[in-house]
mmCIF file of C-alpha atoms in Angstrom:
data_model
loop_
_atom_site.group_PDB
_atom_site.id
_atom_site.type_symbol
_atom_site.label_atom_id
_atom_site.label_comp_id
_atom_site.label_asym_id
_atom_site.label_seq_id
_atom_site.Cartn_x
_atom_site.Cartn_y
_atom_site.Cartn_z
ATOM 1 C CA MET A 13 10.853 28.607 48.374
ATOM 2 C CA PRO A 14 11.101 24.800 48.628
ATOM 3 C CA LYS A 15 12.403 22.712 45.752
ATOM 4 C CA ILE A 16 9.507 20.746 44.281
ATOM 5 C CA LEU A 17 10.056 17.470 42.442
ATOM 6 C CA LEU A 18 7.234 16.238 40.216
ATOM 7 C CA THR A 19 7.523 12.621 39.082
ATOM 8 C CA ALA A 20 5.623 11.033 36.182
ATOM 9 C CA ALA A 21 6.216 7.972 34.010
ATOM 10 C CA GLY A 22 4.536 6.240 31.083
ATOM 11 C CA SER A 23 2.959 7.493 27.871
ATOM 12 C CA TYR A 24 2.449 11.114 26.819
ATOM 13 C CA GLY A 25 -0.940 11.169 28.524
ATOM 14 C CA ASP A 26 0.651 9.977 31.767
ATOM 15 C CA VAL A 27 3.248 12.752 31.731
ATOM 16 C CA ALA A 28 2.119 15.851 29.809
ATOM 17 C CA PRO A 29 -0.559 17.041 32.303
ATOM 18 C CA TYR A 30 2.153 17.510 34.928
ATOM 19 C CA THR A 31 3.921 20.069 32.729
ATOM 20 C CA GLY A 32 0.875 22.273 33.227
ATOM 21 C CA VAL A 33 0.980 21.721 36.978
ATOM 22 C CA GLY A 34 4.706 22.439 37.066
ATOM 23 C CA ALA A 35 4.335 25.613 35.024
ATOM 24 C CA ARG A 36 1.644 26.907 37.412
ATOM 25 C CA LEU A 37 3.882 26.212 40.414
ATOM 26 C CA ARG A 38 6.803 27.936 38.681
ATOM 27 C CA GLU A 39 4.609 30.990 38.030
ATOM 28 C CA ALA A 40 3.829 31.018 41.752
ATOM 29 C CA GLY A 41 7.548 31.387 42.458
ATOM 30 C CA HIS A 42 8.509 27.772 43.181
ATOM 31 C CA GLU A 43 11.598 26.021 41.873
ATOM 32 C CA VAL A 44 10.232 22.967 40.052
ATOM 33 C CA ALA A 45 11.829 19.879 38.513
ATOM 34 C CA LEU A 46 9.958 17.184 36.609
ATOM 35 C CA ALA A 47 11.456 13.704 36.570
ATOM 36 C CA THR A 48 10.315 11.722 33.550
ATOM 37 C CA HIS A 49 11.568 9.970 30.425
ATOM 38 C CA ASP A 50 13.937 11.393 27.822
ATOM 39 C CA SER A 51 11.155 11.556 25.214
ATOM 40 C CA TYR A 52 9.509 14.381 27.153
ATOM 41 C CA ALA A 53 12.616 16.410 27.979
ATOM 42 C CA PRO A 54 11.904 19.069 25.309
ATOM 43 C CA LEU A 55 8.357 19.595 26.609
ATOM 44 C CA VAL A 56 9.550 19.777 30.234
ATOM 45 C CA ARG A 57 12.236 22.343 29.443
ATOM 46 C CA ALA A 58 9.929 24.386 27.199
ATOM 47 C CA ALA A 59 7.565 24.697 30.168
ATOM 48 C CA GLY A 60 10.418 26.278 32.136
ATOM 49 C CA LEU A 61 10.997 23.260 34.387
ATOM 50 C CA GLU A 62 14.187 21.450 35.301
ATOM 51 C CA PHE A 63 14.336 18.050 33.607
ATOM 52 C CA ARG A 64 15.508 15.003 35.553
ATOM 53 C CA ARG A 65 15.823 11.755 33.687
ATOM 54 C CA LEU A 66 13.873 8.597 34.479
ATOM 55 C CA PRO A 67 14.767 5.273 32.812
ATOM 56 C CA ALA A 68 12.416 2.785 31.148
ATOM 57 C CA ASP A 69 11.258 5.206 28.434
ATOM 58 C CA PRO A 70 8.322 3.517 26.640
ATOM 59 C CA ARG A 71 9.479 5.051 23.333
ATOM 60 C CA THR A 72 12.963 3.536 23.584
ATOM 61 C CA PRO A 73 13.727 0.052 22.191
ATOM 62 C CA ARG A 74 13.988 -2.491 24.995
ATOM 63 C CA PRO A 75 16.971 -4.857 25.285
ATOM 64 C CA ASP A 76 14.908 -7.863 24.173
ATOM 65 C CA THR A 77 13.350 -6.294 21.082
ATOM 66 C CA ALA A 78 14.311 -4.187 18.104
ATOM 67 C CA GLU A 79 11.163 -2.092 18.349
ATOM 68 C CA PRO A 80 9.932 0.484 20.879
ATOM 69 C CA ALA A 81 7.817 -0.878 23.701
ATOM 70 C CA ARG A 82 4.112 -0.769 22.882
ATOM 71 C CA PRO A 83 1.002 -0.942 25.003
ATOM 72 C CA ALA A 84 -0.638 -4.329 24.910
ATOM 73 C CA GLY A 85 -4.066 -4.878 23.480
ATOM 74 C CA PRO A 86 -7.171 -5.825 25.445
ATOM 75 C CA GLY A 87 -6.881 -8.673 27.930
ATOM 76 C CA GLY A 88 -3.778 -8.472 30.090
ATOM 77 C CA THR A 89 -1.574 -11.576 30.298
ATOM 78 C CA ARG A 90 0.982 -12.954 32.727
ATOM 79 C CA ALA A 91 3.719 -11.898 30.315
ATOM 80 C CA LEU A 92 2.389 -8.326 30.376
ATOM 81 C CA MET A 93 2.401 -8.317 34.172
ATOM 82 C CA GLY A 94 5.990 -9.538 34.133
ATOM 83 C CA LYS A 95 7.037 -6.747 31.767
ATOM 84 C CA ALA A 96 5.229 -4.182 33.899
ATOM 85 C CA ALA A 97 7.002 -5.409 37.036
ATOM 86 C CA ALA A 98 10.362 -5.184 35.239
ATOM 87 C CA PHE A 99 9.488 -1.640 34.120
ATOM 88 C CA LEU A 100 8.767 -0.675 37.728
ATOM 89 C CA ARG A 101 12.005 -2.180 39.026
ATOM 90 C CA GLU A 102 13.974 -0.141 36.508
ATOM 91 C CA LEU A 103 11.902 2.935 37.264
ATOM 92 C CA SER A 104 12.430 2.696 41.030
ATOM 93 C CA GLY A 105 16.178 3.205 40.768
ATOM 94 C CA GLY A 106 15.717 6.208 38.502
ATOM 95 C CA LEU A 107 13.262 7.794 40.909
ATOM 96 C CA ALA A 108 15.753 7.446 43.721
ATOM 97 C CA ASP A 109 18.469 9.045 41.592
ATOM 98 C CA ALA A 110 16.157 11.929 40.686
ATOM 99 C CA ALA A 111 15.098 12.569 44.285
ATOM 100 C CA LEU A 112 18.654 12.430 45.598
ATOM 101 C CA GLN A 113 19.550 15.359 43.312
ATOM 102 C CA GLY A 114 17.609 17.490 45.770
ATOM 103 C CA ALA A 115 13.984 17.984 46.753
ATOM 104 C CA ASP A 116 11.955 19.429 49.605
ATOM 105 C CA LEU A 117 8.548 18.193 48.426
ATOM 106 C CA LEU A 118 7.551 15.232 46.234
ATOM 107 C CA LEU A 119 4.521 15.398 43.935
ATOM 108 C CA LEU A 120 3.681 11.894 42.734
ATOM 109 C CA SER A 121 1.716 10.625 39.752
ATOM 110 C CA THR A 122 -0.395 7.451 39.653
ATOM 111 C CA THR A 123 2.533 5.374 38.407
ATOM 112 C CA THR A 124 5.206 6.834 40.646
ATOM 113 C CA ALA A 125 3.302 7.249 43.936
ATOM 114 C CA PRO A 126 3.698 3.647 45.200
ATOM 115 C CA LEU A 127 7.469 4.068 44.813
ATOM 116 C CA GLY A 128 7.636 7.711 45.824
ATOM 117 C CA HIS A 129 6.188 6.948 49.250
ATOM 118 C CA HIS A 130 9.350 5.001 50.102
ATOM 119 C CA LEU A 131 11.500 7.947 48.993
ATOM 120 C CA ALA A 132 9.468 10.296 51.171
ATOM 121 C CA GLU A 133 9.944 7.952 54.138
ATOM 122 C CA ALA A 134 13.690 7.585 53.631
ATOM 123 C CA MET A 135 14.352 11.269 52.954
ATOM 124 C CA HIS A 136 11.866 12.571 55.565
ATOM 125 C CA LEU A 137 10.056 14.599 52.899
ATOM 126 C CA PRO A 138 6.411 15.618 52.619
ATOM 127 C CA SER A 139 4.633 14.236 49.571
ATOM 128 C CA LEU A 140 1.377 14.746 47.734
ATOM 129 C CA ASP A 141 -0.303 12.204 45.462
ATOM 130 C CA LEU A 142 -1.635 13.611 42.179
ATOM 131 C CA PRO A 143 -3.336 10.758 40.287
ATOM 132 C CA LEU A 144 -5.039 11.313 36.941
ATOM 133 C CA VAL A 145 -7.609 8.561 37.474
ATOM 134 C CA PRO A 146 -9.618 7.334 40.478
ATOM 135 C CA GLY A 147 -7.975 4.370 42.171
ATOM 136 C CA ALA A 148 -9.526 4.103 45.629
ATOM 137 C CA PRO A 149 -12.352 1.561 45.991
ATOM 138 C CA THR A 150 -15.881 2.905 45.794
ATOM 139 C CA GLY A 151 -19.374 1.542 45.476
ATOM 140 C CA ASP A 152 -20.210 4.119 42.815
ATOM 141 C CA PHE A 153 -18.326 2.357 40.007
ATOM 142 C CA ALA A 154 -16.055 -0.588 39.359
ATOM 143 C CA PRO A 155 -12.269 -0.097 38.994
ATOM 144 C CA VAL A 156 -11.498 2.012 35.953
ATOM 145 C CA VAL A 157 -9.462 -0.795 34.373
ATOM 146 C CA SER A 158 -12.468 -3.137 34.473
ATOM 147 C CA GLY A 159 -14.161 -1.444 31.526
ATOM 148 C CA GLY A 160 -16.772 0.746 33.196
ATOM 149 C CA ARG A 161 -19.473 -1.879 33.813
ATOM 150 C CA SER A 162 -20.953 -1.595 37.306
ATOM 151 C CA LEU A 163 -20.982 -4.691 39.502
ATOM 152 C CA GLY A 164 -23.361 -3.196 42.067
ATOM 153 C CA ARG A 165 -22.182 -1.278 45.106
ATOM 154 C CA TRP A 166 -20.820 -4.290 47.007
ATOM 155 C CA GLY A 167 -19.267 -5.767 43.876
ATOM 156 C CA ASN A 168 -17.684 -2.468 42.897
ATOM 157 C CA ARG A 169 -16.060 -2.024 46.307
ATOM 158 C CA THR A 170 -14.857 -5.626 46.368
ATOM 159 C CA ALA A 171 -13.389 -5.335 42.877
ATOM 160 C CA GLY A 172 -11.723 -2.079 43.909
ATOM 161 C CA ARG A 173 -10.009 -3.732 46.862
ATOM 162 C CA LEU A 174 -8.886 -6.626 44.669
ATOM 163 C CA SER A 175 -7.434 -4.227 42.117
ATOM 164 C CA LEU A 176 -5.301 -2.637 44.838
ATOM 165 C CA ARG A 177 -3.971 -6.068 45.793
ATOM 166 C CA VAL A 178 -3.030 -6.696 42.159
ATOM 167 C CA LEU A 179 -1.130 -3.394 42.133
ATOM 168 C CA ASP A 180 0.602 -4.326 45.378
ATOM 169 C CA ARG A 181 1.836 -7.531 43.744
ATOM 170 C CA LEU A 182 2.938 -5.608 40.665
ATOM 171 C CA TYR A 183 5.077 -3.258 42.772
ATOM 172 C CA ALA A 184 6.365 -5.958 45.141
ATOM 173 C CA ASP A 185 9.801 -6.534 43.607
ATOM 174 C CA ALA A 186 10.410 -2.839 42.965
ATOM 175 C CA THR A 187 9.389 -2.045 46.544
ATOM 176 C CA ARG A 188 11.773 -4.624 48.013
ATOM 177 C CA GLU A 189 14.725 -3.452 45.901
ATOM 178 C CA LEU A 190 14.059 0.236 46.535
ATOM 179 C CA ARG A 191 13.746 -0.137 50.297
ATOM 180 C CA THR A 192 17.005 -2.108 50.385
ATOM 181 C CA ARG A 193 18.770 0.601 48.396
ATOM 182 C CA LEU A 194 17.405 3.330 50.682
ATOM 183 C CA GLY A 195 18.377 1.479 53.857
ATOM 184 C CA LEU A 196 14.777 1.106 55.008
ATOM 185 C CA PRO A 197 13.513 -1.914 56.966
ATOM 186 C CA PRO A 198 11.599 -4.499 54.929
ATOM 187 C CA ALA A 199 7.944 -3.703 54.291
ATOM 188 C CA THR A 200 5.558 -4.944 51.638
ATOM 189 C CA ALA A 201 3.910 -2.674 49.090
ATOM 190 C CA ARG A 202 0.580 -3.377 50.771
ATOM 191 C CA THR A 203 1.915 -2.391 54.208
ATOM 192 C CA VAL A 204 3.290 0.906 52.939
ATOM 193 C CA ARG A 205 0.076 1.645 51.020
ATOM 194 C CA ARG A 206 -1.967 1.099 54.190
ATOM 195 C CA ARG A 207 0.388 3.292 56.221
ATOM 196 C CA THR A 208 -0.036 6.046 53.646
ATOM 197 C CA GLU A 209 -3.821 5.731 53.757
ATOM 198 C CA ALA A 210 -3.825 5.760 57.553
ATOM 199 C CA ALA A 211 -1.738 8.957 57.618
ATOM 200 C CA GLY A 212 -4.740 10.765 56.145
ATOM 201 C CA ARG A 213 -2.768 12.884 53.696
ATOM 202 C CA PRO A 214 -4.832 14.528 50.952
ATOM 203 C CA VAL A 215 -4.895 13.018 47.466
ATOM 204 C CA LEU A 216 -5.716 15.427 44.630
ATOM 205 C CA HIS A 217 -7.229 13.817 41.535
ATOM 206 C CA GLY A 218 -6.666 15.553 38.207
ATOM 207 C CA PHE A 219 -9.984 14.860 36.506
ATOM 208 C CA SER A 220 -13.207 16.825 36.432
ATOM 209 C CA GLU A 221 -16.494 16.139 38.139
ATOM 210 C CA VAL A 222 -18.080 17.276 34.893
ATOM 211 C CA LEU A 223 -17.051 13.908 33.475
ATOM 212 C CA LEU A 224 -17.008 11.816 36.657
ATOM 213 C CA PRO A 225 -18.646 12.993 39.891
ATOM 214 C CA ARG A 226 -16.601 12.456 43.038
ATOM 215 C CA PRO A 227 -17.594 9.123 44.633
ATOM 216 C CA THR A 228 -20.102 9.606 47.421
ATOM 217 C CA ASP A 229 -18.362 7.145 49.752
ATOM 218 C CA TRP A 230 -14.803 8.462 49.471
ATOM 219 C CA PRO A 231 -13.210 9.907 52.621
ATOM 220 C CA ALA A 232 -12.739 13.679 52.678
ATOM 221 C CA ARG A 233 -9.004 13.442 52.029
ATOM 222 C CA LEU A 234 -9.657 12.143 48.483
ATOM 223 C CA GLU A 235 -10.322 15.295 46.488
ATOM 224 C CA VAL A 236 -11.267 15.870 42.833
ATOM 225 C CA VAL A 237 -9.815 19.199 41.703
ATOM 226 C CA GLY A 238 -10.273 19.292 37.918
ATOM 227 C CA ASN A 239 -8.089 18.529 34.933
ATOM 228 C CA TRP A 240 -4.447 19.469 34.539
ATOM 229 C CA TRP A 241 -3.762 20.515 30.956
ATOM 230 C CA PRO A 242 -0.451 19.963 29.134
ATOM 231 C CA TRP A 243 1.606 23.112 28.872
ATOM 232 C CA HIS A 244 1.933 24.867 25.543
ATOM 233 C CA ALA A 245 3.418 28.247 24.735
ATOM 234 C CA PRO A 246 0.913 31.100 25.103
ATOM 235 C CA ASP A 247 1.729 32.271 21.567
ATOM 236 C CA ALA A 248 1.588 28.776 20.021
ATOM 237 C CA ARG A 249 -0.254 28.501 16.708
ATOM 238 C CA LEU A 250 -1.203 25.649 14.438
ATOM 239 C CA PRO A 251 1.260 25.121 11.575
ATOM 240 C CA PRO A 252 0.444 26.937 8.298
ATOM 241 C CA VAL A 253 -0.235 23.643 6.514
ATOM 242 C CA VAL A 254 -2.947 22.863 9.074
ATOM 243 C CA GLU A 255 -4.443 26.352 8.856
ATOM 244 C CA ASP A 256 -4.501 26.088 5.063
ATOM 245 C CA PHE A 257 -6.261 22.730 5.257
ATOM 246 C CA LEU A 258 -8.838 24.066 7.710
ATOM 247 C CA ALA A 259 -9.517 27.058 5.465
ATOM 248 C CA ALA A 260 -10.027 24.864 2.396
ATOM 249 C CA GLY A 261 -13.344 23.352 3.485
ATOM 250 C CA PRO A 262 -15.765 22.558 6.308
ATOM 251 C CA PRO A 263 -14.425 21.573 9.739
ATOM 252 C CA PRO A 264 -12.806 18.148 9.512
ATOM 253 C CA VAL A 265 -12.848 15.177 11.855
ATOM 254 C CA PHE A 266 -9.803 14.417 14.010
ATOM 255 C CA LEU A 267 -8.639 10.801 14.219
ATOM 256 C CA GLY A 268 -5.805 9.617 16.458
ATOM 257 C CA PHE A 269 -4.918 6.862 18.887
ATOM 258 C CA GLY A 270 -2.086 8.444 20.864
ATOM 259 C CA SER A 271 0.276 5.823 22.263
ATOM 260 C CA MET A 272 -1.995 2.950 21.266
ATOM 261 C CA ALA A 273 -1.842 0.533 18.314
ATOM 262 C CA GLY A 274 1.895 0.788 17.723
ATOM 263 C CA GLY A 275 2.980 -0.289 14.245
ATOM 264 C CA ASP A 276 -0.577 -0.549 12.891
ATOM 265 C CA GLY A 277 -0.567 2.849 11.255
ATOM 266 C CA GLU A 278 -0.869 1.943 7.592
ATOM 267 C CA ARG A 279 -3.909 -0.294 8.098
ATOM 268 C CA LEU A 280 -5.579 2.172 10.443
ATOM 269 C CA GLY A 281 -4.885 5.057 8.082
ATOM 270 C CA ALA A 282 -6.485 3.223 5.178
ATOM 271 C CA LEU A 283 -9.483 2.291 7.348
ATOM 272 C CA ALA A 284 -9.895 5.889 8.522
ATOM 273 C CA ALA A 285 -9.699 7.178 4.960
ATOM 274 C CA ASP A 286 -12.354 4.666 3.888
ATOM 275 C CA ALA A 287 -14.652 5.611 6.780
ATOM 276 C CA LEU A 288 -14.295 9.335 6.048
ATOM 277 C CA ARG A 289 -15.019 8.747 2.367
ATOM 278 C CA ARG A 290 -18.154 6.771 3.195
ATOM 279 C CA ALA A 291 -19.335 9.525 5.565
ATOM 280 C CA GLY A 292 -18.448 12.310 3.113
ATOM 281 C CA LEU A 293 -16.161 14.050 5.601
ATOM 282 C CA ARG A 294 -12.709 15.624 5.648
ATOM 283 C CA GLY A 295 -10.191 14.412 8.194
ATOM 284 C CA ILE A 296 -6.989 15.178 10.084
ATOM 285 C CA LEU A 297 -5.063 12.073 11.122
ATOM 286 C CA GLN A 298 -2.549 12.312 13.951
ATOM 287 C CA SER A 299 0.254 9.819 13.398
ATOM 288 C CA GLY A 300 0.923 9.029 17.081
ATOM 289 C CA TRP A 301 2.763 5.896 18.166
ATOM 290 C CA ALA A 302 0.839 3.913 15.551
ATOM 291 C CA GLY A 303 2.515 5.873 12.777
ATOM 292 C CA LEU A 304 -0.925 6.574 11.332
ATOM 293 C CA THR A 305 -0.709 7.318 7.601
ATOM 294 C CA ALA A 306 -3.314 7.662 4.878
ATOM 295 C CA PRO A 307 -3.355 7.770 1.080
ATOM 296 C CA GLU A 308 -2.671 11.238 -0.286
ATOM 297 C CA HIS A 309 -5.977 13.029 -0.809
ATOM 298 C CA PRO A 310 -7.076 16.682 -0.721
ATOM 299 C CA ASP A 311 -9.601 15.900 2.028
ATOM 300 C CA LEU A 312 -7.037 14.206 4.287
ATOM 301 C CA LEU A 313 -4.107 15.619 6.225
ATOM 302 C CA THR A 314 -1.661 13.659 8.385
ATOM 303 C CA VAL A 315 -0.015 15.577 11.237
ATOM 304 C CA GLY A 316 2.386 14.911 14.097
ATOM 305 C CA ALA A 317 2.049 16.054 17.693
ATOM 306 C CA LEU A 318 -0.077 19.202 18.044
ATOM 307 C CA PRO A 319 -1.697 20.712 21.152
ATOM 308 C CA HIS A 320 -5.219 19.366 21.458
ATOM 309 C CA ALA A 321 -6.227 22.689 22.978
ATOM 310 C CA LEU A 322 -5.524 24.378 19.637
ATOM 311 C CA LEU A 323 -6.705 21.656 17.274
ATOM 312 C CA PHE A 324 -9.816 20.087 18.797
ATOM 313 C CA PRO A 325 -12.011 23.231 18.903
ATOM 314 C CA ARG A 326 -11.571 23.524 15.115
ATOM 315 C CA MET A 327 -12.955 20.011 14.487
ATOM 316 C CA SER A 328 -16.494 18.825 13.769
ATOM 317 C CA ALA A 329 -15.845 15.713 15.866
ATOM 318 C CA VAL A 330 -12.916 13.809 17.395
ATOM 319 C CA VAL A 331 -12.183 10.091 17.139
ATOM 320 C CA HIS A 332 -9.713 8.742 19.691
ATOM 321 C CA HIS A 333 -8.839 5.998 22.177
ATOM 322 C CA CYS A 334 -10.269 7.829 25.200
ATOM 323 C CA GLY A 335 -7.252 8.039 27.421
ATOM 324 C CA ALA A 336 -8.128 10.234 30.385
ATOM 325 C CA GLY A 337 -6.408 13.351 29.038
ATOM 326 C CA THR A 338 -7.659 13.031 25.464
ATOM 327 C CA ALA A 339 -11.210 12.371 26.653
ATOM 328 C CA ALA A 340 -11.061 15.547 28.736
ATOM 329 C CA ALA A 341 -9.528 17.523 25.847
ATOM 330 C CA GLY A 342 -12.423 16.598 23.567
ATOM 331 C CA LEU A 343 -14.894 17.597 26.256
ATOM 332 C CA ARG A 344 -13.071 20.898 26.791
ATOM 333 C CA ALA A 345 -13.271 21.654 23.059
ATOM 334 C CA GLY A 346 -17.057 21.333 23.034
ATOM 335 C CA VAL A 347 -17.181 18.902 20.099
ATOM 336 C CA PRO A 348 -18.725 15.409 19.879
ATOM 337 C CA THR A 349 -16.525 12.349 20.368
ATOM 338 C CA VAL A 350 -16.454 8.971 18.656
ATOM 339 C CA PRO A 351 -14.761 6.765 21.270
ATOM 340 C CA VAL A 352 -12.577 3.866 20.097
ATOM 341 C CA PRO A 353 -11.131 2.520 23.384
ATOM 342 C CA VAL A 354 -8.249 0.066 23.274
ATOM 343 C CA THR A 355 -7.369 -1.044 26.810
ATOM 344 C CA ALA A 356 -6.818 -0.120 30.482
ATOM 345 C CA ASP A 357 -9.003 2.811 31.645
ATOM 346 C CA GLN A 358 -10.067 3.822 28.130
ATOM 347 C CA PRO A 359 -13.372 1.860 28.012
ATOM 348 C CA PHE A 360 -14.279 3.497 31.345
ATOM 349 C CA TRP A 361 -13.799 7.049 30.033
ATOM 350 C CA ALA A 362 -15.503 6.148 26.754
ATOM 351 C CA ALA A 363 -18.560 4.983 28.685
ATOM 352 C CA ARG A 364 -18.523 8.185 30.763
ATOM 353 C CA LEU A 365 -18.495 10.358 27.621
ATOM 354 C CA ALA A 366 -21.405 8.406 26.175
ATOM 355 C CA ALA A 367 -23.344 8.634 29.447
ATOM 356 C CA LEU A 368 -22.788 12.393 29.470
ATOM 357 C CA GLY A 369 -24.383 12.635 26.033
ATOM 358 C CA VAL A 370 -21.313 14.033 24.270
ATOM 359 C CA ALA A 371 -20.257 10.872 22.434
ATOM 360 C CA THR A 372 -21.595 8.123 20.249
ATOM 361 C CA ALA A 373 -21.674 4.554 21.520
ATOM 362 C CA PRO A 374 -18.068 3.356 21.936
ATOM 363 C CA ILE A 375 -16.536 1.197 19.206
ATOM 364 C CA PRO A 376 -14.047 -1.236 20.765
ATOM 365 C CA PHE A 377 -10.742 -0.956 18.933
ATOM 366 C CA ARG A 378 -10.716 -4.663 18.141
ATOM 367 C CA ASP A 379 -13.906 -4.180 16.106
ATOM 368 C CA LEU A 380 -11.995 -2.014 13.631
ATOM 369 C CA SER A 381 -10.176 -5.166 12.528
ATOM 370 C CA ALA A 382 -13.400 -6.815 11.387
ATOM 371 C CA ASP A 383 -14.655 -6.657 7.802
ATOM 372 C CA HIS A 384 -17.282 -4.093 8.784
ATOM 373 C CA GLY A 385 -14.868 -1.864 10.715
ATOM 374 C CA ALA A 386 -14.815 1.003 8.206
ATOM 375 C CA ALA A 387 -18.594 0.903 7.784
ATOM 376 C CA ARG A 388 -19.159 0.971 11.539
ATOM 377 C CA LEU A 389 -16.776 3.889 11.994
ATOM 378 C CA ALA A 390 -18.424 5.753 9.103
ATOM 379 C CA HIS A 391 -21.843 5.268 10.715
ATOM 380 C CA ALA A 392 -20.573 6.659 14.023
ATOM 381 C CA LEU A 393 -19.003 9.637 12.230
ATOM 382 C CA THR A 394 -22.323 10.375 10.573
ATOM 383 C CA GLN A 395 -24.089 10.145 13.932
ATOM 384 C CA ALA A 396 -21.601 12.561 15.476
ATOM 385 C CA THR A 397 -21.606 15.148 12.684
ATOM 386 C CA ALA A 398 -24.729 14.940 10.511
ATOM 387 C CA ALA A 399 -27.256 15.375 13.319
ATOM 388 C CA PRO A 400 -25.083 16.874 16.054
ATOM 389 C CA ALA A 401 -27.493 19.229 17.807
ATOM 390 C CA ALA A 402 -28.078 17.268 21.011
ATOM 391 C CA ARG A 403 -24.514 16.005 21.377
ATOM 392 C CA ARG A 404 -23.028 19.368 20.495
ATOM 393 C CA ASP A 405 -25.287 21.135 22.974
ATOM 394 C CA HIS A 406 -24.227 18.709 25.697
ATOM 395 C CA ALA A 407 -20.571 19.098 24.673
ATOM 396 C CA LEU A 408 -20.729 22.894 24.730
ATOM 397 C CA ALA A 409 -22.423 22.857 28.131
ATOM 398 C CA ALA A 410 -19.725 20.542 29.496
ATOM 399 C CA ALA A 411 -16.988 22.716 27.985
ATOM 400 C CA HIS A 412 -18.466 25.789 29.669
ATOM 401 C CA ARG A 413 -18.372 24.035 33.050
ATOM 402 C CA LEU A 414 -14.806 22.829 32.500
ATOM 403 C CA ALA A 415 -13.685 26.360 31.674
ATOM 404 C CA ALA A 416 -14.674 27.457 35.193
ATOM 405 C CA GLU A 417 -12.317 24.934 36.831
ATOM 406 C CA ASP A 418 -8.672 25.495 37.743
ATOM 407 C CA GLY A 419 -7.148 22.144 38.617
ATOM 408 C CA ALA A 420 -3.540 23.367 38.544
ATOM 409 C CA GLY A 421 -4.484 26.277 40.788
ATOM 410 C CA GLU A 422 -5.916 23.823 43.318
ATOM 411 C CA VAL A 423 -2.581 21.983 43.372
ATOM 412 C CA ALA A 424 -0.720 25.262 43.887
ATOM 413 C CA GLU A 425 -2.923 26.068 46.879
ATOM 414 C CA ALA A 426 -2.348 22.607 48.360
ATOM 415 C CA VAL A 427 1.418 23.026 47.939
ATOM 416 C CA ASP A 428 1.244 26.386 49.733
ATOM 417 C CA ARG A 429 -0.530 24.722 52.641
ATOM 418 C CA LEU A 430 2.071 21.929 52.795
ATOM 419 C CA THR A 431 5.038 24.298 52.695
ATOM 420 C CA ALA A 432 3.697 27.115 54.885
#
């Protein structure tokens, strides 16, 4: 069996789905390593995969700050682009180190693919792109980072092409340094991207057509195979303190912002507690990178990292930032969502959930800072839980369709075809 190297970098939502893919490949008899940041080493090893370290861990304090790196708020800036380019330069060297430890096939995430293509070229390896979000231009919708508002078919395609050029610029320095290290002739990020597209290799997207139908104008090589779910132990259970809380009253509401809103936990916790009180609901707050905390109260419980697959189905509704994986997890659980998108692709997925009829109207995260933030969140919670019939019916129907998909199995079949 060939040695498979999965590569993924970024936040938990950028990495965890690939543990599920890796576990499926391991079950099929493959030897699998996952190269990612130190923060995720325990999860990688628990899934039975070899861990290979990548630098630039977002949870690790950077040299120029005493605090862990945090995602920026809405409205990217030149400084943010500079930090992202520096992150990619550091990441490129780590990817090379990981690949040179041995690999026969590279499986590349959204973040690592533009760098992984150079490794595949230098090492004469086959590779397969496994993005979590759609990136190729289409007339069906605008780029996912643009917020989800359609610009018309021509405008959407034009914006999609422009977004690729922005990415090419972002990867430019990392590309130049990596190709020099690998002994490859100079080539721009754009040139290598176009070579990859022209080669016609399949790209498997790890989201579901239940939430976003495959674009009608995509070439056949761009496939949508369904979600990849983070691995968790088959015998995993919720902690006793959570089970006790669930048993003590009606199903609560989940509130969490994942890797967003770093350092804003105390304010957000107080706001969430106020909104729940106004709506007359119980709540489970997930601390996340924000360090979300709330005043001690019998109707509130603060928890750390727990598998969404175990927790979300026990909720009456879920409130979150609508990262791609969390949005899909709420849909899979069959419960209504209150979307509070922060940045990047989150407004896009929030709009998709609302369009599908499984979510309330999105509340932009910045609106929670206003004087009426708690009242607005309370109103959305009431909409999601007090009269849930239509949304819950839509959510349950979507969950039933998701249950019939096997995204990781589709990847396993593609790997078999590549390595036959």
